[in-house]
Structures are given as C-alpha cells and as structure tokens.
Short mmCIF file of C-alpha atoms in Angstrom, two decimals:
data_model
loop_
_atom_site.label_atom_id
_atom_site.label_comp_id
_atom_site.label_asym_id
_atom_site.label_seq_id
_atom_site.Cartn_x
_atom_site.Cartn_y
_atom_site.Cartn_z
CA MET A 167 140.39 -103.43 -88.75
CA ALA A 168 144.20 -102.28 -87.64
CA LYS A 169 144.94 -98.37 -87.63
CA VAL A 170 147.55 -97.53 -90.08
CA ARG A 171 150.62 -95.50 -88.52
CA HIS A 172 152.35 -93.09 -90.53
CA ASN A 173 155.97 -91.87 -89.96
CA LYS A 174 156.50 -88.60 -88.34
CA ILE A 175 158.27 -85.98 -91.08
CA ILE A 176 160.03 -83.36 -89.64
CA LYS A 177 160.37 -80.36 -92.15
CA ALA A 178 163.87 -78.57 -92.43
CA GLY A 179 163.78 -75.98 -95.37
CA ASP A 180 163.96 -77.67 -98.85
CA THR A 181 164.57 -81.26 -96.98
CA ALA A 182 162.70 -83.16 -94.49
CA ILE A 183 163.55 -85.99 -92.07
CA LEU A 184 161.56 -89.20 -92.39
CA VAL A 185 161.47 -90.84 -88.84
CA LEU A 186 161.95 -94.63 -89.06
CA GLY A 187 161.92 -95.45 -85.31
CA LYS A 188 165.66 -95.29 -84.41
CA TRP A 189 166.68 -94.48 -87.79
CA SER A 190 165.64 -91.64 -90.22
CA ALA A 191 165.98 -90.86 -93.86
CA ILE A 192 166.19 -87.29 -95.61
CA ILE A 193 164.10 -86.61 -98.57
CA ASP A 194 163.26 -83.38 -100.53
CA THR A 195 160.29 -81.39 -98.94
CA ALA A 196 158.72 -81.66 -102.29
CA ASP A 197 158.38 -85.56 -102.20
CA ILE A 198 156.40 -85.33 -98.82
CA PRO A 199 152.90 -85.63 -100.82
CA LEU A 200 154.26 -88.74 -102.85
CA ILE A 201 155.41 -90.81 -99.65
CA GLN A 202 153.19 -89.60 -96.79
CA GLN A 203 150.59 -92.16 -97.57
CA PHE A 204 152.93 -95.04 -96.62
CA THR A 205 154.42 -96.44 -93.54
CA TRP A 206 157.97 -96.32 -94.06
CA SER A 207 160.66 -98.76 -92.11
CA ALA A 208 164.45 -99.49 -92.37
CA ASP A 209 164.60 -102.77 -92.86
CA ARG A 210 167.63 -105.36 -93.39
CA ILE A 211 167.73 -106.87 -96.82
CA ARG A 212 168.47 -110.39 -96.67
CA ARG A 213 170.66 -110.88 -99.73
CA THR A 214 173.21 -108.42 -98.56
CA GLY A 215 172.56 -107.53 -94.86
CA LYS A 216 172.25 -103.93 -95.57
CA ARG A 217 169.45 -101.66 -94.64
CA ALA A 218 166.92 -99.97 -96.99
CA VAL A 219 164.01 -97.83 -96.42
CA ARG A 220 161.02 -99.48 -97.94
CA THR A 221 157.18 -100.14 -97.55
CA GLN A 222 154.73 -103.10 -98.24
CA ILE A 223 152.35 -102.22 -100.65
CA LEU A 224 149.49 -104.53 -102.10
CA HIS A 225 150.17 -105.52 -105.81
CA ARG A 226 148.29 -107.89 -108.04
CA ASP A 227 150.23 -110.81 -107.59
CA GLY A 228 150.27 -110.16 -103.64
CA PRO A 229 152.26 -108.14 -101.00
CA TYR A 230 155.44 -106.22 -102.46
CA ALA A 231 158.30 -104.10 -101.01
CA LEU A 232 159.09 -101.30 -102.63
CA ARG A 233 161.83 -99.06 -101.86
CA LEU A 234 161.70 -95.60 -101.39
CA GLY A 235 164.56 -94.49 -103.92
CA ARG A 236 162.61 -96.52 -106.58
CA MET A 237 159.41 -94.89 -105.98
CA LEU A 238 160.96 -91.26 -105.93
CA THR A 239 162.87 -91.98 -109.21
CA GLY A 240 160.10 -93.95 -110.61
CA ALA A 241 162.86 -96.73 -111.93
CA GLY A 242 161.65 -99.54 -114.21
CA TYR A 243 162.09 -102.90 -113.73
CA HIS A 244 165.41 -103.17 -116.00
CA GLU A 245 166.69 -100.47 -113.86
CA ARG A 246 168.51 -100.20 -110.30
CA VAL A 247 168.74 -97.15 -108.00
CA GLU A 248 172.39 -95.61 -107.32
CA TYR A 249 172.82 -93.48 -103.97
CA LEU A 250 175.82 -91.41 -105.20
CA ASP A 251 177.02 -90.90 -101.60
CA ARG A 252 176.24 -94.67 -101.02
CA ASN A 253 173.83 -94.01 -98.18
CA PRO A 254 170.46 -95.35 -98.59
CA PHE A 255 168.96 -93.07 -96.15
CA ASN A 256 169.67 -90.22 -98.42
CA ASN A 257 166.80 -90.03 -100.53
CA ARG A 258 167.14 -86.43 -102.03
CA ARG A 259 166.46 -86.35 -105.71
CA SER A 260 170.15 -85.02 -106.08
CA ASN A 261 171.41 -87.91 -104.68
CA LEU A 262 169.51 -90.72 -106.66
CA ARG A 263 170.23 -91.81 -110.28
CA THR A 264 168.87 -94.85 -112.09
CA VAL A 265 171.19 -97.14 -114.10
CA PRO A 266 170.60 -99.95 -116.17
CA ARG A 267 170.84 -103.45 -114.59
CA GLY A 268 173.57 -105.63 -116.22
#
C-alpha cells in the first residue's frame, strides 16, 4: 500500500501556509485540523485553465475532486465559492463567501 504524503503546513500567527510543491495557499490556523488529513495540490482546471487548490476524496460514486474553498465554507451543490480578492490560493475564511449558482 502506498504511503500518503501530507502537505507541509507553516504556521504564521493566525494564518498558515499550506505548501503545494512550487505553489502555496493561505488558510486560517483554526482550519488546520480540518484540512491536514488530506493531501492537497494546485491543479489546473480543464474548463477554465485556472489553478485551484483541491484534493481527491472517495465518494460513493467514485473519486471526487474537492476544492479547498468548498470544504472550508461548506458550500452546497447549488452554491459556488467566491474569493473576494479573486485569488484561489487565499483560502482564509474572511476572503471566502458562498453565492447561489445562477
């Protein structure tokens, strides 16, 4: 069985840096226990060509790519996550909001 590699997390006061290879994301220190069980990466989204921070989780229907912002906000299926500063690597809760899809 393959060993799971978790990301390095650097704490800096009330924020933390999630190291994603040559990329990094900013999160709130309070969210570390929630995200540290997964291995995160900065993947390119085929549809838009932009990058997003996401992980692969197993769902009852098979593997599912979960974005960090969706996990932190608890966004439902009919909601999308907006980054107030338009930077998908800034995942501090003060920078995230959910809005209805439409």
